[in-house]
Short mmCIF file of C-alpha atoms and ligand atoms in Angstrom, two decimals:
data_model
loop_
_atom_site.label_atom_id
_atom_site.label_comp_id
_atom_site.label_asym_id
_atom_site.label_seq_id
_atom_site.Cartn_x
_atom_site.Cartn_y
_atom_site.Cartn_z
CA UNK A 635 0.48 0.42 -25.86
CA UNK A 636 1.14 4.10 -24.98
CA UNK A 637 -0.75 5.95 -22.79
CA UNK A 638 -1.65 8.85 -21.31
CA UNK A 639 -3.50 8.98 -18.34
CA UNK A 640 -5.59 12.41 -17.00
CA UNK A 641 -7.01 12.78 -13.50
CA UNK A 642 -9.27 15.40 -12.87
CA UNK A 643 -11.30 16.61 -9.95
CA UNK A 644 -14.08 18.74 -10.98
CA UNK A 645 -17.56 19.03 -8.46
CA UNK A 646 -18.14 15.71 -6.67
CA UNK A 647 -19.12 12.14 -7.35
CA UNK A 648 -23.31 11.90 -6.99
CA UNK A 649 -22.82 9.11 -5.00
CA UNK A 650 -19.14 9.64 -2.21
CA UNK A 651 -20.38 6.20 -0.52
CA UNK A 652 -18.80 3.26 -1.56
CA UNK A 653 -16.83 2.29 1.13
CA UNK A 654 -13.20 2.40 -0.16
CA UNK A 655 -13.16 5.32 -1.84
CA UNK A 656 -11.74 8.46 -0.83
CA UNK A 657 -12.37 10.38 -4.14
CA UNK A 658 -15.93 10.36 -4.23
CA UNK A 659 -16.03 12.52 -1.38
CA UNK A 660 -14.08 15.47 -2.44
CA UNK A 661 -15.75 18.43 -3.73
CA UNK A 662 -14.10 20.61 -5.84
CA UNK A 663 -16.09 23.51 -8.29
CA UNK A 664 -17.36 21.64 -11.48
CA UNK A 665 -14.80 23.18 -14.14
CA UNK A 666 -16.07 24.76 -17.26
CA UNK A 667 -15.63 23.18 -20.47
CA UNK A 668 -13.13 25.71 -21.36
CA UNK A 669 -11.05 24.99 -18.68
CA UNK A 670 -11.56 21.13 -18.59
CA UNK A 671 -10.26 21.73 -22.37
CA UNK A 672 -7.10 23.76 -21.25
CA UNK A 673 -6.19 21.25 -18.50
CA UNK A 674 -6.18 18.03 -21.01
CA UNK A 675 -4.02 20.12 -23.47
CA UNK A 676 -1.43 20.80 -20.99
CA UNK A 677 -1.14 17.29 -19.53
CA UNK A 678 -1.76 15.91 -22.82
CA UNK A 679 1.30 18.34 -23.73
CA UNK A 680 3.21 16.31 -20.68
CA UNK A 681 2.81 13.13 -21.48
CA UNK A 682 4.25 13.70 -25.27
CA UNK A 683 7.64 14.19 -23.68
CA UNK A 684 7.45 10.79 -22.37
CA UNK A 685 5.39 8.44 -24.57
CA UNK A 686 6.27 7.32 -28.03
CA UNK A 687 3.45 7.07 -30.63
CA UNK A 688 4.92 4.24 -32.83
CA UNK A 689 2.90 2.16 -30.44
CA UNK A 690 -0.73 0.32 -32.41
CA UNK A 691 -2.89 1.32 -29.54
CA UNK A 692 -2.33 4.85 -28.52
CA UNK A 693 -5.02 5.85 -25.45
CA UNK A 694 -6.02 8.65 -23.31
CA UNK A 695 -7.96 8.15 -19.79
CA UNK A 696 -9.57 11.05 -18.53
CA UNK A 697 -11.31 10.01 -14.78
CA UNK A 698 -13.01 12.22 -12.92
CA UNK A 699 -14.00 10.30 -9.82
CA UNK A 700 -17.58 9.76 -10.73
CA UNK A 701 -18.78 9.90 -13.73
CA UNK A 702 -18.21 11.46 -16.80
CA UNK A 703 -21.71 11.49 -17.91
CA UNK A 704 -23.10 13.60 -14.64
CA UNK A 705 -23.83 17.28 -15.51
CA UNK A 706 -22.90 18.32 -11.76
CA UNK A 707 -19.09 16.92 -13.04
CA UNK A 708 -18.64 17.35 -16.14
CA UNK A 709 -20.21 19.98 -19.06
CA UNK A 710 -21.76 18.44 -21.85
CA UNK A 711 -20.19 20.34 -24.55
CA UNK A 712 -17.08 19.17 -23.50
CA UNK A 713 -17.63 14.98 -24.02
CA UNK A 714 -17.38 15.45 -27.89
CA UNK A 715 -14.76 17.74 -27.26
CA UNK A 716 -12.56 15.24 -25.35
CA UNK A 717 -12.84 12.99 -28.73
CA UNK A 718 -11.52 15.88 -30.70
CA UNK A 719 -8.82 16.84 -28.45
CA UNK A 720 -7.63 12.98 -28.81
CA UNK A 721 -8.10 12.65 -32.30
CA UNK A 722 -6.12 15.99 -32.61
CA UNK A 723 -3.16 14.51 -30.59
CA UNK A 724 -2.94 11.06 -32.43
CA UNK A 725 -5.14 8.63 -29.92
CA UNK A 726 -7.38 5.72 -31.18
CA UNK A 727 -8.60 5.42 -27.91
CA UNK A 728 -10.45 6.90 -25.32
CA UNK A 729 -11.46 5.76 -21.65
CA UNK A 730 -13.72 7.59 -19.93
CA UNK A 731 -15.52 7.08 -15.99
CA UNK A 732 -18.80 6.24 -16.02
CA UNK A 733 -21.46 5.00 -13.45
CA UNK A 734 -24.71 2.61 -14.66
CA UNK A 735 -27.13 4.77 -14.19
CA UNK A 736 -25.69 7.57 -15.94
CA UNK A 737 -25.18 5.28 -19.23
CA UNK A 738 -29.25 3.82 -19.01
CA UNK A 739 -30.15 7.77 -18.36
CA UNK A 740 -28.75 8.99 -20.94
CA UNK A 741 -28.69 5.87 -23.60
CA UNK A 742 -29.28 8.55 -26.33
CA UNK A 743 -26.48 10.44 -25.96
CA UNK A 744 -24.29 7.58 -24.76
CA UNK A 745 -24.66 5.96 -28.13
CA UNK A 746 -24.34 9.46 -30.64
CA UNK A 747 -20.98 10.19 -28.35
CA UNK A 748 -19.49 6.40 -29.63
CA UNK A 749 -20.19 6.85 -32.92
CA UNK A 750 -19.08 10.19 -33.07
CA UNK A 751 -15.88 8.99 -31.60
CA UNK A 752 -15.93 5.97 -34.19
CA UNK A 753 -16.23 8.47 -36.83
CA UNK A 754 -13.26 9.84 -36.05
CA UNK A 755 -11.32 6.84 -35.70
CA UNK A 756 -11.59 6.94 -32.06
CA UNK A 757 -12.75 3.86 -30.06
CA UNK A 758 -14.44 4.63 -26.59
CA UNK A 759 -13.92 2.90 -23.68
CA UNK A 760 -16.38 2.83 -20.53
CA UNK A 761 -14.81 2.33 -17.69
CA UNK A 762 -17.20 0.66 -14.84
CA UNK A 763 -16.12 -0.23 -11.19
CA UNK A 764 -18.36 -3.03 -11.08
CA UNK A 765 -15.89 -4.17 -8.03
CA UNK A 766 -17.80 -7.78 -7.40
CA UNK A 767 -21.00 -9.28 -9.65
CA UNK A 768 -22.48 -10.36 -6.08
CA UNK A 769 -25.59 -8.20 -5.19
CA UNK A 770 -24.97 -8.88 -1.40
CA UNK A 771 -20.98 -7.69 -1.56
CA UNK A 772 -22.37 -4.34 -4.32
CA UNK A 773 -24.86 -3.80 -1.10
CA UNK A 774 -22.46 -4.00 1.68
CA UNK A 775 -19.72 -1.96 -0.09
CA UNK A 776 -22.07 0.41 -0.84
CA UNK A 777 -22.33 0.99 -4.07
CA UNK A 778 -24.73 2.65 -6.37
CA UNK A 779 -25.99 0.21 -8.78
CA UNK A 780 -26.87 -3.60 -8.29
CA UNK A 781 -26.05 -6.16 -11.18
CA UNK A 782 -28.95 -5.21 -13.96
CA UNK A 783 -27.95 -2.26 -13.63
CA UNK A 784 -24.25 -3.17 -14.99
CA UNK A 785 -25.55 -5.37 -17.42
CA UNK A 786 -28.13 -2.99 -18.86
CA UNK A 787 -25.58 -0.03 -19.53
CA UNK A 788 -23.04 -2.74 -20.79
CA UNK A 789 -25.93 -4.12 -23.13
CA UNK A 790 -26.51 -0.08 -24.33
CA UNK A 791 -22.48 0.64 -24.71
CA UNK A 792 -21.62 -2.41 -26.68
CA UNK A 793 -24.85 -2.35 -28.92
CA UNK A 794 -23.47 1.27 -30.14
CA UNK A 795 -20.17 -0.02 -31.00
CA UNK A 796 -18.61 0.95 -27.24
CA UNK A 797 -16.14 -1.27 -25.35
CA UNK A 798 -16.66 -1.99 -21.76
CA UNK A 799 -13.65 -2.07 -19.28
CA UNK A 800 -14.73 -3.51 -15.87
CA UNK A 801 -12.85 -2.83 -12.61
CA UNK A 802 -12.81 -5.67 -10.06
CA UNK A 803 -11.51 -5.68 -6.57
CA UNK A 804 -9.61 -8.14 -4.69
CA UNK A 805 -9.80 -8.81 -1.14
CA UNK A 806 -13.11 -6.49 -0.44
CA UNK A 807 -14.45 -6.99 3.19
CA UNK A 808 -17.05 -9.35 3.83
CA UNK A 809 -16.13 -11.71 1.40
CA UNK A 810 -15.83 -15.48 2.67
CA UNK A 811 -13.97 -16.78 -0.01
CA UNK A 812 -12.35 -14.49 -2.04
CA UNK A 813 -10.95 -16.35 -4.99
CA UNK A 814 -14.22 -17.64 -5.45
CA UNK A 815 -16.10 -14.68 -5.65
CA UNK A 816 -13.21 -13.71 -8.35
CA UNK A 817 -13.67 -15.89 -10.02
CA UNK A 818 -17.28 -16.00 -10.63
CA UNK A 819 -16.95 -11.86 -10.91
CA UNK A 820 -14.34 -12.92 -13.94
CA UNK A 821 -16.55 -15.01 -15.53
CA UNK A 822 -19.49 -12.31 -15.39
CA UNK A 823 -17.42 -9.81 -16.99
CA UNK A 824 -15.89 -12.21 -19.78
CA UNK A 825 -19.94 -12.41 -20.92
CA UNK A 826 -20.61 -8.63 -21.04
CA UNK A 827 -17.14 -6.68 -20.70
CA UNK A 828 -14.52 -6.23 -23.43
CA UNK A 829 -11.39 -6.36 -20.23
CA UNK A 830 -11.43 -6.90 -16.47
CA UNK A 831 -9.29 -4.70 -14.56
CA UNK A 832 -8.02 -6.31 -11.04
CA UNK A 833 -7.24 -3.76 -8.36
CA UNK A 834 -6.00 -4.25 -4.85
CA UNK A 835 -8.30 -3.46 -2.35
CA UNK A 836 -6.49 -0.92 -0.31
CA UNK A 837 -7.96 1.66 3.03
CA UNK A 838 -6.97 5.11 2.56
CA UNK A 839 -7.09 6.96 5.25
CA UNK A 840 -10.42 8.77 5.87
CA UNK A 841 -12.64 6.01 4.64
CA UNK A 842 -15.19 3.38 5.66
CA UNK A 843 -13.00 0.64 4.87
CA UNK A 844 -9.66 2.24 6.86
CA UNK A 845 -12.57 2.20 9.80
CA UNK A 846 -13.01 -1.37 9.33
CA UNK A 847 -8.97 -2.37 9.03
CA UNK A 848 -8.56 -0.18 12.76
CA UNK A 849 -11.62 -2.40 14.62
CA UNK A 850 -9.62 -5.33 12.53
CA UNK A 851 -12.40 -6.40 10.24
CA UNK A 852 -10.43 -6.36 6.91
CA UNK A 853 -6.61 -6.28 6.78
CA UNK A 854 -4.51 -6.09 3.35
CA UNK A 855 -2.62 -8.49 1.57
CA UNK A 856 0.63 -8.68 -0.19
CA UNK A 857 1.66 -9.07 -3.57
CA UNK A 858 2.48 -12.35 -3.37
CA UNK A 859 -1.11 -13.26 -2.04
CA UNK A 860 -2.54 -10.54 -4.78
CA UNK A 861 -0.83 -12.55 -6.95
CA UNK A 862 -2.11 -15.91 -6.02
CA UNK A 863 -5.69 -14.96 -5.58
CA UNK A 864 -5.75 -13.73 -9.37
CA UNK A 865 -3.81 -16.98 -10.56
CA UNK A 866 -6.23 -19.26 -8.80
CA UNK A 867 -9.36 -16.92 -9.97
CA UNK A 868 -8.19 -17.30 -13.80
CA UNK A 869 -7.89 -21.16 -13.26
CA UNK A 870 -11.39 -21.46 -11.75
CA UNK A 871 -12.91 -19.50 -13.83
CA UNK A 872 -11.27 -20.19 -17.05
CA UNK A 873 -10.81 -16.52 -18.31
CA UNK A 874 -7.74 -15.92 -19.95
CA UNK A 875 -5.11 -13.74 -18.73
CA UNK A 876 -5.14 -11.56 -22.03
CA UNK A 877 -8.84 -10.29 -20.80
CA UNK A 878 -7.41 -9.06 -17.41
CA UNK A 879 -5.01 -6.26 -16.52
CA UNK A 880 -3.97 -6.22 -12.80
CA UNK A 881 -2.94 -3.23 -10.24
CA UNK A 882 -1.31 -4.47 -7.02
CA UNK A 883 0.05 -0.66 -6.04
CA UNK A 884 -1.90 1.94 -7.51
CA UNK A 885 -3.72 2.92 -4.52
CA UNK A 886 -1.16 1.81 -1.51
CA UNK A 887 0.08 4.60 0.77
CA UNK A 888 1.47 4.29 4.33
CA UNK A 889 -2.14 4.58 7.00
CA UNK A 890 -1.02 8.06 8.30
CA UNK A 891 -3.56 8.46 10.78
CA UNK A 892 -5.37 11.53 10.61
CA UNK A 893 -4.20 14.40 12.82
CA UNK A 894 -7.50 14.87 15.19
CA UNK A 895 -7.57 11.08 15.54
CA UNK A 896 -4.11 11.17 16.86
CA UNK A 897 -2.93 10.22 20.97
CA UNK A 898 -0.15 10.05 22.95
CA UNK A 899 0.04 6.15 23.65
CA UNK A 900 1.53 5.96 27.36
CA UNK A 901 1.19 2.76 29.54
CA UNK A 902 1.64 -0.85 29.39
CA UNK A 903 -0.19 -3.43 29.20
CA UNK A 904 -2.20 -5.10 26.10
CA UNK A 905 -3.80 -1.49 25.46
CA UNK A 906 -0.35 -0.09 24.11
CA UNK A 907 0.75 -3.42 22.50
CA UNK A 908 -2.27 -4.19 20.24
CA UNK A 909 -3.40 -0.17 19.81
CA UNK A 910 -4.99 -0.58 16.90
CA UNK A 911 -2.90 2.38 15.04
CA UNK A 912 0.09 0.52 15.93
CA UNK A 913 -1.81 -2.66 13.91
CA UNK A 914 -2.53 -0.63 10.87
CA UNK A 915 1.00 0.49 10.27
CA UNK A 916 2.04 -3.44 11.44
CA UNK A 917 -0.54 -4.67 8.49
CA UNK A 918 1.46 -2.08 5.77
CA UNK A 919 5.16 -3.11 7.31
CA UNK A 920 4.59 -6.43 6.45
CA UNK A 921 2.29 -6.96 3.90
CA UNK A 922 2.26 -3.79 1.95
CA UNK A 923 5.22 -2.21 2.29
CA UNK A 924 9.09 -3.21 0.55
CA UNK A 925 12.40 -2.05 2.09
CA UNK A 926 14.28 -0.22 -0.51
CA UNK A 927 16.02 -2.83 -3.17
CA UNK A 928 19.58 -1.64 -2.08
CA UNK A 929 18.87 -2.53 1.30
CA UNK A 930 20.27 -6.24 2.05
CA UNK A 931 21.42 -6.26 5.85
CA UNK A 932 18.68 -6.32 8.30
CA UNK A 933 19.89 -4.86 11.17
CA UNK A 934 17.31 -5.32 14.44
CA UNK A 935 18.20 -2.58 16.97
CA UNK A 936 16.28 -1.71 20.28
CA UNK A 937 13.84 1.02 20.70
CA UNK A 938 14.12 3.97 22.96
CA UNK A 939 12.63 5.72 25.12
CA UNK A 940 13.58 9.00 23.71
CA UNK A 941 11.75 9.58 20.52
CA UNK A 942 12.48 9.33 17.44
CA UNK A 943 14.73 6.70 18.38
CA UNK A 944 17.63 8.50 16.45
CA UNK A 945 18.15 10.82 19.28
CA UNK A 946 19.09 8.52 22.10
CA UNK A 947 22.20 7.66 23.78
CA UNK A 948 22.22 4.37 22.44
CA UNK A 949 20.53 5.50 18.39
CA UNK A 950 23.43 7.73 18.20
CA UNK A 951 26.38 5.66 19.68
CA UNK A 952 25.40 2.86 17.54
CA UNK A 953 24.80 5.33 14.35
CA UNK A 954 28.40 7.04 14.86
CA UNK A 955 29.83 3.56 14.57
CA UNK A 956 27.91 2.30 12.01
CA UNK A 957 28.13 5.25 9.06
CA UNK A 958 31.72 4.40 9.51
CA UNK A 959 31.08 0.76 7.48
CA UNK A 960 31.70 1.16 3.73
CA UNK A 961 28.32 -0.74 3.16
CA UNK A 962 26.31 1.81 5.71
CA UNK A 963 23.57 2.12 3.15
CA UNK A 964 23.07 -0.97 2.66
CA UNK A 965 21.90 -2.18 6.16
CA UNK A 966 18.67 -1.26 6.88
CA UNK A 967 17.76 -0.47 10.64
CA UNK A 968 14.69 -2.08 12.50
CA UNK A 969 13.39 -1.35 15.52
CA UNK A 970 11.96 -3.91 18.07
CA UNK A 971 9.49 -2.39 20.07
CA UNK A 972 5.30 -2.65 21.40
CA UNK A 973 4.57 -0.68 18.57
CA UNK A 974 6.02 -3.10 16.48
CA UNK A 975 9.09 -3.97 13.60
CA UNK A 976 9.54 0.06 12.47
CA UNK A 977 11.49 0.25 9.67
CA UNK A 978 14.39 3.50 10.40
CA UNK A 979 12.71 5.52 7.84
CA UNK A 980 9.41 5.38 9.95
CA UNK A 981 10.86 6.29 12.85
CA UNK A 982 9.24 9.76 12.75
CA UNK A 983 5.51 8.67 11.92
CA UNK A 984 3.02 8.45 14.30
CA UNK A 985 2.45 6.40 16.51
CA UNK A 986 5.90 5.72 16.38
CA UNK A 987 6.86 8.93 18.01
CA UNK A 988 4.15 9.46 19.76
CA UNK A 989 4.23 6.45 22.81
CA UNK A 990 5.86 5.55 25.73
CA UNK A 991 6.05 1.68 27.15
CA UNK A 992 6.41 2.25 31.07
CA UNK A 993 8.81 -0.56 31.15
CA UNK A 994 9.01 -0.50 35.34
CA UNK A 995 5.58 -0.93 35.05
CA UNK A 996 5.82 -4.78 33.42
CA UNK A 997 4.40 -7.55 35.40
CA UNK A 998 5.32 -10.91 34.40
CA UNK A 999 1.63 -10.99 32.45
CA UNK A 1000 2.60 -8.12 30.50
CA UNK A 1001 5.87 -9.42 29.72
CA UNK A 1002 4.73 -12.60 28.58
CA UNK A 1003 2.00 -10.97 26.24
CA UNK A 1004 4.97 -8.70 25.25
CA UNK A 1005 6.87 -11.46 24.21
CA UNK A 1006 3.94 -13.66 22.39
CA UNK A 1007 2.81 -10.56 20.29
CA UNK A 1008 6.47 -9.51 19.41
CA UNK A 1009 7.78 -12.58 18.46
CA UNK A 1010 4.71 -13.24 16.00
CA UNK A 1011 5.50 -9.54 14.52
CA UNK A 1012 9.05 -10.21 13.78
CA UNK A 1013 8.31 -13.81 12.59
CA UNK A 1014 5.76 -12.08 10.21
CA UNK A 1015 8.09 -9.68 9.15
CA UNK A 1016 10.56 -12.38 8.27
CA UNK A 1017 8.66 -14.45 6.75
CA UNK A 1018 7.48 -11.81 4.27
CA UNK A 1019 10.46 -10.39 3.59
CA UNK A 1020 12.77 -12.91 3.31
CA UNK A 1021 14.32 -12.59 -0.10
CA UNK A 1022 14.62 -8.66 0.69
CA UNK A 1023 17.32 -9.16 2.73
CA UNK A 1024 20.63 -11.79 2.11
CA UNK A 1025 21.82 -11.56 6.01
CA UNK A 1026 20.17 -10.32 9.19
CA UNK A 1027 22.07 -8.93 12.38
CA UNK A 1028 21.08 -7.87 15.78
CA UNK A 1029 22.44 -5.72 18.27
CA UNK A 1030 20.35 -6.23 21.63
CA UNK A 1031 20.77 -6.93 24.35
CA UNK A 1032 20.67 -10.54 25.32
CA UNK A 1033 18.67 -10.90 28.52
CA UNK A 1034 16.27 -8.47 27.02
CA UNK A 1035 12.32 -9.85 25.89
CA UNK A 1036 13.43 -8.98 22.05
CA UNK A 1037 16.25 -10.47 21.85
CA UNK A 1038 14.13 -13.89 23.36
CA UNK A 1039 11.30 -12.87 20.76
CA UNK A 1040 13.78 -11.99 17.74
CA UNK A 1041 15.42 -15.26 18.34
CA UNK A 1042 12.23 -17.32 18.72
CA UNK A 1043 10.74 -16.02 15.24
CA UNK A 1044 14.04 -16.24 13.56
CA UNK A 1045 13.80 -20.05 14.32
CA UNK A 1046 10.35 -20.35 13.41
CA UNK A 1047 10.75 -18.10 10.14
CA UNK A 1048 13.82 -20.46 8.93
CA UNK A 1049 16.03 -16.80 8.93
CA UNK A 1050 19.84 -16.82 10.62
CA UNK A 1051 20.42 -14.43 13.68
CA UNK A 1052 23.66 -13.34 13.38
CA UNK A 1053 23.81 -11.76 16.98
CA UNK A 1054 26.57 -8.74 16.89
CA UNK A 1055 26.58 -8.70 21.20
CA UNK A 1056 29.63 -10.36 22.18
CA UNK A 1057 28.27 -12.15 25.52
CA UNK A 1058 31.14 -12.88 27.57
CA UNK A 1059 31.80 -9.25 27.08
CA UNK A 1060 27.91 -7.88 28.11
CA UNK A 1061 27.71 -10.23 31.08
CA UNK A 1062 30.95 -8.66 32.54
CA UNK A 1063 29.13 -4.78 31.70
CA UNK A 1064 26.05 -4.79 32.51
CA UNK A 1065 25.96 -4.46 36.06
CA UNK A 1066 28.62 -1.76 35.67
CA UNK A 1067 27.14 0.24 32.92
CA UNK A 1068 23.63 0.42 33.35
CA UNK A 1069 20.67 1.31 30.93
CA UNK A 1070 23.29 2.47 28.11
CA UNK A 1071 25.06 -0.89 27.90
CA UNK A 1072 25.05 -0.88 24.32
CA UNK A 1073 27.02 1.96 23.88
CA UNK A 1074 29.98 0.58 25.48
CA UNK A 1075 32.98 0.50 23.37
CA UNK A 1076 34.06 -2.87 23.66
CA UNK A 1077 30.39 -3.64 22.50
CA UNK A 1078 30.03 -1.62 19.87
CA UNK A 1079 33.48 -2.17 18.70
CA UNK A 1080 32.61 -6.10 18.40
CA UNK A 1081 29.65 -5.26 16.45
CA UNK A 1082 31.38 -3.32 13.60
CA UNK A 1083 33.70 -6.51 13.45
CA UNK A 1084 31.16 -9.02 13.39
CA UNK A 1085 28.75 -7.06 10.87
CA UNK A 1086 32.14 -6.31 8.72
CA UNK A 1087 33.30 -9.78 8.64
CA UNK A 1088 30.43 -11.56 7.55
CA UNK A 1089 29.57 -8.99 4.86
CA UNK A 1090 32.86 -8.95 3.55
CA UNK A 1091 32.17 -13.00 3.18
CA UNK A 1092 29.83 -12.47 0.71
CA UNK A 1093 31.11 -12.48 -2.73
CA UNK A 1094 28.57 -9.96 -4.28
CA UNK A 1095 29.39 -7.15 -1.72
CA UNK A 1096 32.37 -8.41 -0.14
CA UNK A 1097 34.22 -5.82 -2.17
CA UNK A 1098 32.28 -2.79 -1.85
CA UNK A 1099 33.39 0.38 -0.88
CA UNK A 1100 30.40 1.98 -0.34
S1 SF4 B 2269 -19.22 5.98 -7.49
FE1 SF4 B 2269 -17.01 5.92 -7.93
S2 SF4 B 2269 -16.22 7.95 -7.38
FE2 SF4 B 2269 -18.27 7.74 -6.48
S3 SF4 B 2269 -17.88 7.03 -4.39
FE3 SF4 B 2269 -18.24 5.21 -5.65
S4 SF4 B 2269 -16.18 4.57 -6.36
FE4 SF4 B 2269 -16.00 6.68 -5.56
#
């Protein structure tokens, strides 16, 4: 199948509640149908550089966040227009956004618009974010229709020769058991849909849900568990996988906190351990996000005080040692810290440059709750990410609460530590050399040896020169 796919914002979605959406609530000017017209040329125009039309099935989507049947979006002159345009360019098929209400409104011109498209060879799609056939979940997600609703302007599309293509979510809030609900939704939209499209919930930034993931009342899940909920759903519910399509990624994005919600996180103590913008970005580190493919050496390093942890004493002793290994770009940095397992390439983001831990402020409590929530971060992390990486190193201290956490997950997770701090060497230091201990030459120098010699071990990268 080729495809070309058209987003376009033009006045705002009648409805800007449902929970997860942060579309719906931008208003832009509704667009003319003159200039609606010019913008699907262009990006039509776009797309032929890329896709090949030997394919059968050739379609263009055109979404507007809303629908595509509202007045207040979209002119009406320019619906048959969008068939013409497509038919012009060589597509059989067109998807278009539509809510329920708009389709039972307007039945009339719902069913003229299909055949006119049939009549030129084009088959119409209606695209329908249905989301969950469970009254209750439509209710507390807030959306605008209910269940007859869906059915009725399904009923109307299909009579007229019209194809229906559902949108269902996985892992919405509220839900007690997802796979069932998925499973039941599946076998709803197998009676009155022509395709069920499965999309990862996901909370951008700015809406209900991303409300709900901060207080910790939904939280997202991986691929892997994406994965598995759909399998399982398709089992119960005996819907083939040729009726489904699925989207793990389309909406992910790191949870950048918005600007005025923003703070400068300094203290100790439970408050500045479980903050809940340092549990957001914990949720996306593990579950959401992937380290880059070319990255196979874990490397845990300590945090600093000085932010972004790059411009240190210790970030930049360790760094001008390390870019001096062939395989530098290969070992990905992560920092231990109460803001959690942050990635080197995060080190910038806020919150992570944006607190201070008070360490001389620890009491033994604190410490302890340090080391309970750490440990279960990194043991997370390694868990999920396990076949990311082929070894995993850490330079930390040893007397220090992450090295005692790092090593605890490790042996819960099933990973291998191999510790880079040569301790015969630290023990003799430390007193001598104070907070900075881990730039010390001997230190650093053992390291580099240790990180060198087991890479060049490995018979798939043993040989690389960087
Ligand atoms: S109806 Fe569609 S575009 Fe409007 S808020 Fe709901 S999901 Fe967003």
């Amino acid at each position: 199948m080729a495809e070309c796919v058209i987003i376009t914002y033009s006045g705002k979605c009648f409805w800007g509640k449902c929970i997860f959406c942060p579309f719906g609530q931008r208003e832009k000017g509704r667009k003319s149908c003159e200039e609606l017209k010019r913008e699907v040329e262009e990006k039509i125009k776009k797309c032929k550089e890329k896709m090949s039309f030997d394919d059968e099935r050739r379609v263009l989507k055109f979404f507007n966040s809303g629908s595509f049947l509202d007045e207040n979006q979209i002119p009406a002159e320019f619906r048959k227009a969008l068939i013409d345009i497509a038919k012009e360019h060589g597509f059989n098929s067109v998807v278009v956004e539509v809510v329920p209400q708009f389709v039972i409104e307007k039945r009339e011109e719902v069913c003229s618009l299909i055949k006119y498209a049939l009549n030129q060879g084009v088959e119409l799609w209606f695209a329908m974010g249905l989301e969950a056939a469970d009254d209750d979940i439509l209710a507390k997600i807030n959306k605008p229709f209910r269940i007859k609703h869906f059915v009725e302007a399904c009923k109307i599309i299909r009579s007229c020769g019209g194809k229906v293509r559902t949108y269902l979510m996985v892992n919405l809030p509220f839900v007690e058991d997802d796979v069932a609900l998925l499973a039941k939704s599946l076998a709803f939209c197998k009676d009155h849909a022509d395709k069920a499209v499965l999309i990862n919930t996901y909370a951008r930034p700015g809406t209900a849900l991303f409300k709900l993931w901060l207080e910790g009342k939904w939280h997202p899940i991986s691929r892997r568990e994406f994965e598995e909920r759909v399998k399982k759903a398709l089992e119960l519910s005996g819907v083939c996988e040729d009726f489904v399509e699925k989207y793990y990624e389309d909406y992910v994005c790191p949870p950048r906190i918005p600007k005025k919600e923003r703070e400068f996180l300094k203290g100790v103590g439970r408050e500045y351990l479980l903050h809940p913008h340092f549990n957001v970005w914990h949720d996306y580190i593990v579950k959401v996000y992937e380290p880059p493919s070319f990255k196979k050496f874990a490397l845990f390093l300590p945090c600093s005080y000085r932010k972004p942890y790059s411009k240190s004493a210790t970030h930049r002793a360790i760094l001008r040692k390390l870019v001096q290994l062939p395989f530098y770009a290969r070992i990905h940095q992560i920092m231990i810290s109460n803001a959690g397992v942050v990635p080197r390439e995060f080190e910038n983001e806020y919150p992570f440059n944006s607190y201070d831990w008070e360490e001389w402020k620890e009491t033994e409590e604190v410490q302890k709750e340090y080391c309970e929530v750490t440990r279960q971060r990194l043991e997370n992390y390694m868990r999920e990410k396990k076949d990311s990486y082929v070894l995993w190193f850490a330079y930390l201290k040893p007397d220090s609460l992450s090295y005692r956490a790092l090593m605890d997950a490790a042996r819960a997770a099933g990973v291998e530590i191999v510790d880079c701090v040569d301790h015969k060497i630290y023990s003799r230091i430390k007193g001598t050399y104070g907070k900075h201990v881990l730039t010390h030459p001997e230190l650093l120098d053992c390291m580099m040896k240790k990180i060198k010699e087991c890479i060049e071990k490995r018979p798939d990268f043993g040989d690389e020169k960087g």
